[in-house]
CSV table of C-alpha atoms and ligand atoms in Angstrom, one decimal:
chain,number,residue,atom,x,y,z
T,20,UNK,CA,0.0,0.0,0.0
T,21,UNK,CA,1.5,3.4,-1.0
T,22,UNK,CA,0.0,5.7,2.1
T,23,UNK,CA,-1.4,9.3,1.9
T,24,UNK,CA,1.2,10.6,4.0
T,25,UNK,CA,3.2,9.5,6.8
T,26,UNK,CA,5.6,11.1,9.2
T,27,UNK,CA,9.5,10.0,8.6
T,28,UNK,CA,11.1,9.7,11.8
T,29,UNK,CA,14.8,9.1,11.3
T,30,UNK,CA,17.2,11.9,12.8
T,31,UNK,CA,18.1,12.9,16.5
T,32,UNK,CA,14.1,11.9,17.7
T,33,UNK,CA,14.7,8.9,19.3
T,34,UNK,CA,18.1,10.3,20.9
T,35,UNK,CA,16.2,13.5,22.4
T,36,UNK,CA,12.9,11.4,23.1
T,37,UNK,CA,14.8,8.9,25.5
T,38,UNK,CA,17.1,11.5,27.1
T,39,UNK,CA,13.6,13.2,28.0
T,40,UNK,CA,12.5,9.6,29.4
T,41,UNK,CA,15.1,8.9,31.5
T,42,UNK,CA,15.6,12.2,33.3
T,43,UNK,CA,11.8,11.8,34.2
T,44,UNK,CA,11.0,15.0,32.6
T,45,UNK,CA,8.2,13.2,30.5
T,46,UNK,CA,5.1,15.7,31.7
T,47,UNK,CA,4.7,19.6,30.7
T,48,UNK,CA,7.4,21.0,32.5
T,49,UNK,CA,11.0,19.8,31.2
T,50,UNK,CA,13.7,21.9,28.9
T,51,UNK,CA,12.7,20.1,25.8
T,52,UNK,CA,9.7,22.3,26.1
T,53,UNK,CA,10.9,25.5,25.9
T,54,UNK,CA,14.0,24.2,23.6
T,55,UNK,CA,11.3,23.8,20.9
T,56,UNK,CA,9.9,27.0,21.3
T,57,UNK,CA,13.1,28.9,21.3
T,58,UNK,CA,13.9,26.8,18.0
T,59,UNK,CA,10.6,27.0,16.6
T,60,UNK,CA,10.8,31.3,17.3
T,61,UNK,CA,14.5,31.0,15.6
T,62,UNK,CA,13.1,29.2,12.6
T,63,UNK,CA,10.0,31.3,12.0
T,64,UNK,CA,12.5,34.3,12.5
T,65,UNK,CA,10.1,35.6,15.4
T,66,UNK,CA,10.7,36.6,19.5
T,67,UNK,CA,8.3,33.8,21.1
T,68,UNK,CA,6.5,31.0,20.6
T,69,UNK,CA,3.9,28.6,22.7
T,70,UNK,CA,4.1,25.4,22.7
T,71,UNK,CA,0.6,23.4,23.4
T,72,UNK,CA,-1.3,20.2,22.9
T,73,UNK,CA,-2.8,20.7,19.3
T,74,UNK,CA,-3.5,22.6,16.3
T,75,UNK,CA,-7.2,23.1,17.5
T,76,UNK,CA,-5.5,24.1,21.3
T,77,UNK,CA,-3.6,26.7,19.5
T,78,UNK,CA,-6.6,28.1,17.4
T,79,UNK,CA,-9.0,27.7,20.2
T,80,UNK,CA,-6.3,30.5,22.3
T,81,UNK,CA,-5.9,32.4,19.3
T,82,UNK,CA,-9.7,32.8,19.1
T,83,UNK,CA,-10.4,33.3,22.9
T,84,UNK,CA,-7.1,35.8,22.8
T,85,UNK,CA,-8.5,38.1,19.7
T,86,UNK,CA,-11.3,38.6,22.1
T,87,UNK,CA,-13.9,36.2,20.3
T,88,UNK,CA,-17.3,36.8,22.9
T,89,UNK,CA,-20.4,34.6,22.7
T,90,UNK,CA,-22.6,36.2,20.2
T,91,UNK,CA,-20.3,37.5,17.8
T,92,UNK,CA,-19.0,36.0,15.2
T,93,UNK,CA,-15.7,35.1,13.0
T,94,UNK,CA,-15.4,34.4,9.3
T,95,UNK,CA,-13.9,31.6,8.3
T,96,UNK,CA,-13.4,29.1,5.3
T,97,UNK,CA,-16.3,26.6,3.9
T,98,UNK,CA,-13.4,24.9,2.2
T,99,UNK,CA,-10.8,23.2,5.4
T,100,UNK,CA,-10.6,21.3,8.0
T,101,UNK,CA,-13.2,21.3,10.5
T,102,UNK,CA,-10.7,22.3,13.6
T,103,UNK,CA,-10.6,25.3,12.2
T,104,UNK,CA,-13.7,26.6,12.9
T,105,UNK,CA,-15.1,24.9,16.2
T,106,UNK,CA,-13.1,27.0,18.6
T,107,UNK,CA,-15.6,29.6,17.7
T,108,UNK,CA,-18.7,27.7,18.8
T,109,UNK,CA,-16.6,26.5,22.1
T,110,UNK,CA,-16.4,30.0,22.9
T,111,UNK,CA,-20.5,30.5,22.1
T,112,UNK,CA,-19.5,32.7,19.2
T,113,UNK,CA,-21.0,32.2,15.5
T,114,UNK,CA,-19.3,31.0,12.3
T,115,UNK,CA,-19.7,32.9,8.9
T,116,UNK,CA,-18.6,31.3,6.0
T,117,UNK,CA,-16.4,32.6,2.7
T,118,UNK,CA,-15.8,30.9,-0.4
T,119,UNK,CA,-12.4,30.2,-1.3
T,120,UNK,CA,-10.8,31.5,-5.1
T,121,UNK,CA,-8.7,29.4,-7.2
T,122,UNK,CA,-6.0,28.9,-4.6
T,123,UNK,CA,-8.2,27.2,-2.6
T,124,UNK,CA,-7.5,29.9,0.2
T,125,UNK,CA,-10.0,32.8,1.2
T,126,UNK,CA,-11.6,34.5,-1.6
T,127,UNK,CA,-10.8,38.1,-0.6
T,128,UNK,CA,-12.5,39.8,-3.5
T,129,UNK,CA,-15.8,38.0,-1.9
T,130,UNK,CA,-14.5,38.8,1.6
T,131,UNK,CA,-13.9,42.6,0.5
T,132,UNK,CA,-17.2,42.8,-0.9
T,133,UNK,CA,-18.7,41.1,2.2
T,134,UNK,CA,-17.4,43.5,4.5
T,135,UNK,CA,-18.0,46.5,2.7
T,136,UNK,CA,-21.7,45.3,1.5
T,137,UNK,CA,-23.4,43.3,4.2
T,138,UNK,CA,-21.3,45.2,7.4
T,139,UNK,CA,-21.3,48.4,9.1
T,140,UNK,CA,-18.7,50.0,11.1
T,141,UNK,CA,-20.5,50.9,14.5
T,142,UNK,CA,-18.8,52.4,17.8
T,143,UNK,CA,-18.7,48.3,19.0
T,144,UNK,CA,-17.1,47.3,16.1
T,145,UNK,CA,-17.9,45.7,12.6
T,146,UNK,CA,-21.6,44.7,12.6
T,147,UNK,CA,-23.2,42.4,10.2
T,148,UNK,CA,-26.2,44.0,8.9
T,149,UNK,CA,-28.1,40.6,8.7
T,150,UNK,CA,-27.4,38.9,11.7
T,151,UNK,CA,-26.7,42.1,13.7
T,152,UNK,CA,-23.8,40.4,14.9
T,153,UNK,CA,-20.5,42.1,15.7
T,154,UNK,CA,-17.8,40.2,14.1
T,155,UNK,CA,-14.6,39.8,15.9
T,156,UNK,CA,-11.7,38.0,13.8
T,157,UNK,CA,-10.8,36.9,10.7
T,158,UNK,CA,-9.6,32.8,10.4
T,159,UNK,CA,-7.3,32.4,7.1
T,160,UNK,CA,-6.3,29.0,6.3
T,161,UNK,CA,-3.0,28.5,4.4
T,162,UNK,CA,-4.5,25.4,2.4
T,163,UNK,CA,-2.2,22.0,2.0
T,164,UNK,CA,0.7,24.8,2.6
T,165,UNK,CA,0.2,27.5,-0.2
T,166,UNK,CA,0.7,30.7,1.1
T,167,UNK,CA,-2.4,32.8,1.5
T,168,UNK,CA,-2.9,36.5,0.4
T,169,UNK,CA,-1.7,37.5,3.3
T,170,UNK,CA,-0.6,41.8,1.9
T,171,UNK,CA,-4.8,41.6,1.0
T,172,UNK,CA,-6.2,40.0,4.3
T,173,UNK,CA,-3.5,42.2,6.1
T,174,UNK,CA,-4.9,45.4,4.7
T,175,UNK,CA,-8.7,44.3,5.4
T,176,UNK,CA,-8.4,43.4,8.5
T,177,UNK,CA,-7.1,46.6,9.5
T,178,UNK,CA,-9.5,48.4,7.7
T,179,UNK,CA,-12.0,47.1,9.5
T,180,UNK,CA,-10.7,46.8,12.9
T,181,UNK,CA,-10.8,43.1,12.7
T,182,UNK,CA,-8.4,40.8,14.1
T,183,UNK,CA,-6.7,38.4,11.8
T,184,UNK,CA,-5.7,34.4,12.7
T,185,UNK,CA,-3.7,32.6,10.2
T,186,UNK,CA,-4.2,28.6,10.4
T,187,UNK,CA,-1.3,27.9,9.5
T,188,UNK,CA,-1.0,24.1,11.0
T,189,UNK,CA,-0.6,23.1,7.2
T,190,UNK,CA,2.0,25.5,6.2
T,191,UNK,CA,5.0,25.2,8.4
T,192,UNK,CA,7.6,26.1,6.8
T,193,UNK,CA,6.4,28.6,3.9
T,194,UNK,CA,7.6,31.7,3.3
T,195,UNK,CA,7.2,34.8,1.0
T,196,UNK,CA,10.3,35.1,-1.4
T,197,UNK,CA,8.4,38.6,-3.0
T,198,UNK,CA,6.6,41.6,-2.3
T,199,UNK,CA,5.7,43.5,1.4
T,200,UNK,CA,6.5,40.2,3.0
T,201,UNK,CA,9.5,39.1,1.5
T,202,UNK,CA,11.1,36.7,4.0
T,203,UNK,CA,8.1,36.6,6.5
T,204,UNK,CA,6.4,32.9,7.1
T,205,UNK,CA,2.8,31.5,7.1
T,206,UNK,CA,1.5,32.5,10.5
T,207,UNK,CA,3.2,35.0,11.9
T,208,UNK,CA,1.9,38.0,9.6
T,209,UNK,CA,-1.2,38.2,11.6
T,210,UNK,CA,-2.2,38.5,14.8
T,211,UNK,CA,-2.2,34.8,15.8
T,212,UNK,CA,-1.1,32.1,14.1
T,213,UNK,CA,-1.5,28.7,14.9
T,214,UNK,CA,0.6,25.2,14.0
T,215,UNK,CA,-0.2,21.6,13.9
T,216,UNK,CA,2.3,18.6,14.5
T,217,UNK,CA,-0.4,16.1,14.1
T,218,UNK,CA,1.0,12.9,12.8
T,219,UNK,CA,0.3,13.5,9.6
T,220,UNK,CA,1.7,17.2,9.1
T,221,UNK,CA,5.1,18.2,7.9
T,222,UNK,CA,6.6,17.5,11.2
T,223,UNK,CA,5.1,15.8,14.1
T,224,UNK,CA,5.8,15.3,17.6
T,225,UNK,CA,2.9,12.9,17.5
T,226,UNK,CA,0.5,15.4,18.8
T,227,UNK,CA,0.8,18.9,19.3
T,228,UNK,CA,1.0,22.4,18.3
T,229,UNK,CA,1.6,26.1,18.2
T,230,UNK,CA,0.9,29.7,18.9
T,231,UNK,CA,2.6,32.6,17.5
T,232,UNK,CA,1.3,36.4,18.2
T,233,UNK,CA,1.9,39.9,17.0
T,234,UNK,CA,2.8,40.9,20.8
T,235,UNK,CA,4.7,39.2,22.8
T,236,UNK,CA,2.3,39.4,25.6
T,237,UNK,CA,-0.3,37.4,23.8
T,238,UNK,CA,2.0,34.8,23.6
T,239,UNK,CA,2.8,34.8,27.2
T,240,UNK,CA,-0.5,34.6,27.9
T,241,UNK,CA,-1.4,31.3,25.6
T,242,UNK,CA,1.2,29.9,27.5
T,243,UNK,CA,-0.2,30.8,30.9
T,244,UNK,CA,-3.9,30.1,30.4
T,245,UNK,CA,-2.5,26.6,28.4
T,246,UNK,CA,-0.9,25.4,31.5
T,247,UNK,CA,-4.1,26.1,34.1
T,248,UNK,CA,-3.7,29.9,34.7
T,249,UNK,CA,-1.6,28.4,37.5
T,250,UNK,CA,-0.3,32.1,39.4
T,251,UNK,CA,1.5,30.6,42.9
T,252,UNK,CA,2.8,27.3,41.6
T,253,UNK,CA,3.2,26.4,45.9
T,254,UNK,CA,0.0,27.7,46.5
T,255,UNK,CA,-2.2,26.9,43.5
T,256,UNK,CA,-3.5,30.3,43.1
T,257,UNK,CA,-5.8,30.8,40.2
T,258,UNK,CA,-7.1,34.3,39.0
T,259,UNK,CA,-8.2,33.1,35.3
T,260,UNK,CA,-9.9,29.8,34.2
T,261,UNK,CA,-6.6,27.7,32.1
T,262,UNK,CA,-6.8,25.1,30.1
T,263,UNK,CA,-4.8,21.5,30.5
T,264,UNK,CA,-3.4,23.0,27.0
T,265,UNK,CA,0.4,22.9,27.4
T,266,UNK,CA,2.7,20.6,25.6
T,267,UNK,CA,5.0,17.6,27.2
T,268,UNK,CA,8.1,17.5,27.7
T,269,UNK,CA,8.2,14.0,25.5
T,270,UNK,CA,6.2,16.2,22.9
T,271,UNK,CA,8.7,18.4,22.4
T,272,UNK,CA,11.5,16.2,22.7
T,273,UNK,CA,9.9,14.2,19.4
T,274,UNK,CA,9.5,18.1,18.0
T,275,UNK,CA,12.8,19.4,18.0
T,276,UNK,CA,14.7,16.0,16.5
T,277,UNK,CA,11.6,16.9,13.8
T,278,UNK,CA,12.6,19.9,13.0
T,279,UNK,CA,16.2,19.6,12.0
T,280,UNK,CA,14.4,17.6,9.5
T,281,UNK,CA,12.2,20.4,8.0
T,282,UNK,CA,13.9,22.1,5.4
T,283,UNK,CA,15.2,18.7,4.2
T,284,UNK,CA,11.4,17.5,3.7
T,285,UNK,CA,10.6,20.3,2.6
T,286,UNK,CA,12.9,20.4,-0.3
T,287,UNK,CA,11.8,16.5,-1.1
T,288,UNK,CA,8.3,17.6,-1.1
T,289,UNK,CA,9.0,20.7,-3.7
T,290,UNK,CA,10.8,17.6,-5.4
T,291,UNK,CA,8.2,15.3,-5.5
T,292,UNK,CA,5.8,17.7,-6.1
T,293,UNK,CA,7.7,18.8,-9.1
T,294,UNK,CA,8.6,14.7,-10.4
T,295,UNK,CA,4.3,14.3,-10.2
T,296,UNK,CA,4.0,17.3,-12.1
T,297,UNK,CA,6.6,16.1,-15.0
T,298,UNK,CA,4.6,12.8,-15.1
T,299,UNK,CA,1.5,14.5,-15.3
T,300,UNK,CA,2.0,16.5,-17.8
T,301,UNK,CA,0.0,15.1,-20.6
T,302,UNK,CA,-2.2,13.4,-18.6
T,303,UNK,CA,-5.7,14.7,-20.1
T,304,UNK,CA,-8.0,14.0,-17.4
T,305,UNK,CA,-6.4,16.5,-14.8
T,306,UNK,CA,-3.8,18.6,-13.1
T,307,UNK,CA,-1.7,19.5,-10.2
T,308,UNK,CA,-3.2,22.6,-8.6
T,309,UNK,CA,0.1,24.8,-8.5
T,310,UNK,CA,1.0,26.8,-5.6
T,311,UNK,CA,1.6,30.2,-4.7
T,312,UNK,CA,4.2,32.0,-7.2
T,313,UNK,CA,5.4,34.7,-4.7
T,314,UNK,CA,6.5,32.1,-2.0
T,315,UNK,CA,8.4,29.6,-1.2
T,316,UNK,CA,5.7,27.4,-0.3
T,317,UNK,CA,6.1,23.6,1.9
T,318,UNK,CA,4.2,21.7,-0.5
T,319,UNK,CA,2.5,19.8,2.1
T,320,UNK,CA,-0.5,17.8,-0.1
T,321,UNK,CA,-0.7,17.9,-3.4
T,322,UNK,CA,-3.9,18.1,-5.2
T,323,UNK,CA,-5.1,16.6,-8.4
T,324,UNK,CA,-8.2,18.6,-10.0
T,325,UNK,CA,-10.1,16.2,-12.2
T,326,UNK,CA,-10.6,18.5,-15.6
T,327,UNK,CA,-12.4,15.5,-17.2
T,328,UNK,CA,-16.2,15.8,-16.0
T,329,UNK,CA,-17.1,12.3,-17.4
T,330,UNK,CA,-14.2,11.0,-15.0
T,331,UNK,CA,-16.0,10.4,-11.3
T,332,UNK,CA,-14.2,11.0,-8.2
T,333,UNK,CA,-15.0,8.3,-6.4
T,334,UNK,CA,-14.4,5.8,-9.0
T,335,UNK,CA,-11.3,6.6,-9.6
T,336,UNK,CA,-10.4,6.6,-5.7
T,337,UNK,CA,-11.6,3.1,-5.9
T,338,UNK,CA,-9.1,2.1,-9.3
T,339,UNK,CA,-6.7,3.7,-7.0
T,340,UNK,CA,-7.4,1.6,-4.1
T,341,UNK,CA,-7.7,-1.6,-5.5
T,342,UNK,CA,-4.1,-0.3,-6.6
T,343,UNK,CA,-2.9,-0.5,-3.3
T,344,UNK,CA,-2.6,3.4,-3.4
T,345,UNK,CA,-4.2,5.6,-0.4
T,346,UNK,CA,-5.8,9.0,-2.2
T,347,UNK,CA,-8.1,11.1,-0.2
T,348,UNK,CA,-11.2,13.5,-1.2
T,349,UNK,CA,-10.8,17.0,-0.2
T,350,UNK,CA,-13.3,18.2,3.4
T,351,UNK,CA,-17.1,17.7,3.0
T,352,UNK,CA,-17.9,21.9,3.0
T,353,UNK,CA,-18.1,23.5,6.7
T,354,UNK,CA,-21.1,24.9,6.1
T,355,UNK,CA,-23.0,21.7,4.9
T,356,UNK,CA,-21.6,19.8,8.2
T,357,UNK,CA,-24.8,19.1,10.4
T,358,UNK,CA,-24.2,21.5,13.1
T,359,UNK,CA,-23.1,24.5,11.1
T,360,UNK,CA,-26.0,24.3,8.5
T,361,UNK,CA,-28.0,27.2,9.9
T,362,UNK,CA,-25.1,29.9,9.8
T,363,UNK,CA,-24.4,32.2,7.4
T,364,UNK,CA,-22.4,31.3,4.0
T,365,UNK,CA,-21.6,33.7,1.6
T,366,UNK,CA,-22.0,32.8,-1.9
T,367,UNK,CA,-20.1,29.4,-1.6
T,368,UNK,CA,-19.7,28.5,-5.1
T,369,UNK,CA,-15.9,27.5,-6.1
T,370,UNK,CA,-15.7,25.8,-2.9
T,371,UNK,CA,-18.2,22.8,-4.5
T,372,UNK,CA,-16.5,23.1,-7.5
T,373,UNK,CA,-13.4,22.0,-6.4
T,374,UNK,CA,-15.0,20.0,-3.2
T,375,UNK,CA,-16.0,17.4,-6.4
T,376,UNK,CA,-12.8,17.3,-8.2
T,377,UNK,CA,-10.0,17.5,-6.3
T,378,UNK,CA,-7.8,14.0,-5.0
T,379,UNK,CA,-5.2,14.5,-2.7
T,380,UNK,CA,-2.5,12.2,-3.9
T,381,UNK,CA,0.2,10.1,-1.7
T,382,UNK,CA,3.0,12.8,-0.6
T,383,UNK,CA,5.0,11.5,2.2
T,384,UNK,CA,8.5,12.7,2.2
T,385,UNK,CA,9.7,9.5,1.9
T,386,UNK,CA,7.9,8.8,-1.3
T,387,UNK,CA,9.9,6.8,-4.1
T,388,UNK,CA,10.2,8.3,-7.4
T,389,UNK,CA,9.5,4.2,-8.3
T,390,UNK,CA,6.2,5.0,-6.3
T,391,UNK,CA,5.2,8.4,-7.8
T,392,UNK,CA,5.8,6.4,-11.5
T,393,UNK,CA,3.3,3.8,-10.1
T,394,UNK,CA,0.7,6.2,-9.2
T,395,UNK,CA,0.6,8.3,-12.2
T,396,UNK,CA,0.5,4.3,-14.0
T,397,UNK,CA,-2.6,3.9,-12.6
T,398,UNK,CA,-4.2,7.6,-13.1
T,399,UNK,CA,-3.5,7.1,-16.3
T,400,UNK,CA,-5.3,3.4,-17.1
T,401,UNK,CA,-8.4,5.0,-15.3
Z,526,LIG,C1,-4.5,19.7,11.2
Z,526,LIG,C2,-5.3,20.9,11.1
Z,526,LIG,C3,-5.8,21.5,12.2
Z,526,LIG,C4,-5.7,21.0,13.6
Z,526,LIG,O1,-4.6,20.5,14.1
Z,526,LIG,P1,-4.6,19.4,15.2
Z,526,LIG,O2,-3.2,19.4,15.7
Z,526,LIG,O3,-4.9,18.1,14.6
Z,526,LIG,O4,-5.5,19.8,16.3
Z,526,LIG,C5,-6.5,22.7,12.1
Z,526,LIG,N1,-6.6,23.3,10.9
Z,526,LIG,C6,-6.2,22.7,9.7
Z,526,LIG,C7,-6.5,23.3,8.4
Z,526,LIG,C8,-5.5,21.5,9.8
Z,526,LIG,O5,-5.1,20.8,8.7
């Protein structure tokens, strides 16, 4: 079976994991801890960094940390995955949804017109003239790693006094190489931004993830409230409500052997990436979707849009299967997911679109060109 993607675990993680085992250190306090963040800071070329328990921990503190109140609301994207957008129903607040463009990220000709059509500026903030809402934040996804508008979102969120999140638990890793944000990486251009090292992302530490803020106290704070709020560690004094949020010291451990690995994986992604792209190229029945040209993006998934309308999706999963390759659809929609069918959704129309056409296709960093050959064998005798 060629797998969708799996992590590659072959540097100093094993080393750093057992030296954290046998000191004891295996719970959330420990130096591998704060190691990681201080690498993770160096890396992402920023002051600070949190370390927690997950992508959704991190995005859930972003949210509560922009201020997200019950009652109000956040946009966010119909097309990604779901763990984007429940840490605004845990804090009570409402979901709107945007369409995403041709990227696959945020629309943000829709999302301009949105804000300037369907919302008023008012003395509490932005209101939404249908729901009366005030909306609070801004969630952009950096989708299977290609690097968002960020100069576009940048300039709307200020211009409407909204507070911007950038999910980037996809996109370790990707950086601008042109324009205002030349150098600068998914997820610390706004004022949160969040990471993922689930098992299946770039880099893993089995679980875990990441929070990244505009000011230094924010991220101080995630920290805090991520490891109970806990203010007289003798004591147990308490003046906020925490979370059980905070990363372990075997966590981290696993994290910072991973990322000595990252720019290596990330250059055999771009590699693979490219090798599918050469094999594909006269395939008539679809195409790579190609990533942002002003970055250097981490090529995380790769998606195949079928161009051939006769050629079903799910068919061709199953040829792929009975292949002994692992291919994946892209997210049923947010907005048609049971518990998020009543909320608003602005004119989601690309998002189905490419919902019914795209495959993810196997992209492990360990892939075998041998393997890639074998895949594209079998798109083409669909
Ligand atoms: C993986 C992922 C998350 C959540 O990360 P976890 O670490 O699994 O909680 C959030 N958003 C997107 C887009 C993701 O792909």
């Amino acid at each position: 079976m060629i797998p969708l993607s799996v992590p590659v675990i072959k540097g100093n993680e094993k080393k750093y994991v057992d030296e954290a085992i046998s000191n004891g250190w295996v719970s959330t306090s420990g130096s591998y801890v704060t190691r990681f963040e201080h690498e993770m800071a160096d890396y992402l070329k920023i002051k600070q960094t949190a370390a927690v328990q997950s992508g959704t921990a991190a995005l859930h503190l972003s949210y509560l940390l922009s201020g997200v109140k019950p009652g109000q609301e956040v946009i966010v994207p119909a097309l990604t995955f779901i763990a984007a957008v429940n840490p605004v129903k845990y804090l009570g607040a409402e979901p709107v949804f945007m369409d995403c463009d041709d990227s696959l990220n945020m629309d943000c000709q829709k999302l301009e017109d949105f804000l300037k059509k369907e919302c008023t500026k008012t003395t509490l903030g932005l209101r939404n003239n249908k729901s009366k809402r005030i909306i609070t934040a801004i969630t952009v996804v950096h989708v299977f790693g290609n690097m968002a508008d960020m100069e576009t979102l940048v300039r709307l969120a200020d211009e409407y006094g909204l507070k911007l999140i950038e999910d980037a638990t996809e996109a370790l890793g990707t950086r601008y190489t042109d324009g205002l944000y030349e150098g600068k990486f998914a997820g610390t251009m706004g004022d949160f931004g969040a990471y993922s090292f689930n098992g299946n992302k770039i880099i893993t530490t089995g679980g875990g993830g990441l929070v990244t803020a505009k000011k230094a106290a924010d991220v101080e704070r995630c920290a805090y409230l991520a490891a109970q709020a806990k203010d007289d560690t003798l004591f147990y004094v308490h003046n906020h409500i925490g979370y059980n949020y905070r990363m372990t010291n075997m966590q981290a451990a696993l994290g910072v052997g991973q990322l000595e690995c990252l720019e290596d994986y990330i250059h055999m992604k771009e590699q693979n990436y490219n090798y599918y792209r050469e094999g594909l190229e006269n395939f008539e029945d679809g195409k790579l979707m190609p990533f942002n040209e002003k970055a250097r993006n981490n090529h995380w998934f790769y998606s195949l849009l079928l161009t051939n309308k006769a050629l079903k999706r799910d068919s061709l999963m199953k040829q792929l299967k009975e292949a002994g390759i692992e291919s994946r659809p892209i997210w049923k929609l947010n907005h048609t997911q049971t518990m998020y069918q009543s909320c608003q959704a602005y004119y989601i129309e690309k998002a189905p679109y490419y919902q019914n056409r795209i495959i993810n296709l196997p992209c492990s960093v360990n892939i075998t060109e041998a393997d890639i050959n074998y895949v594209i064998e079998a798109l083409r005798k669909s």
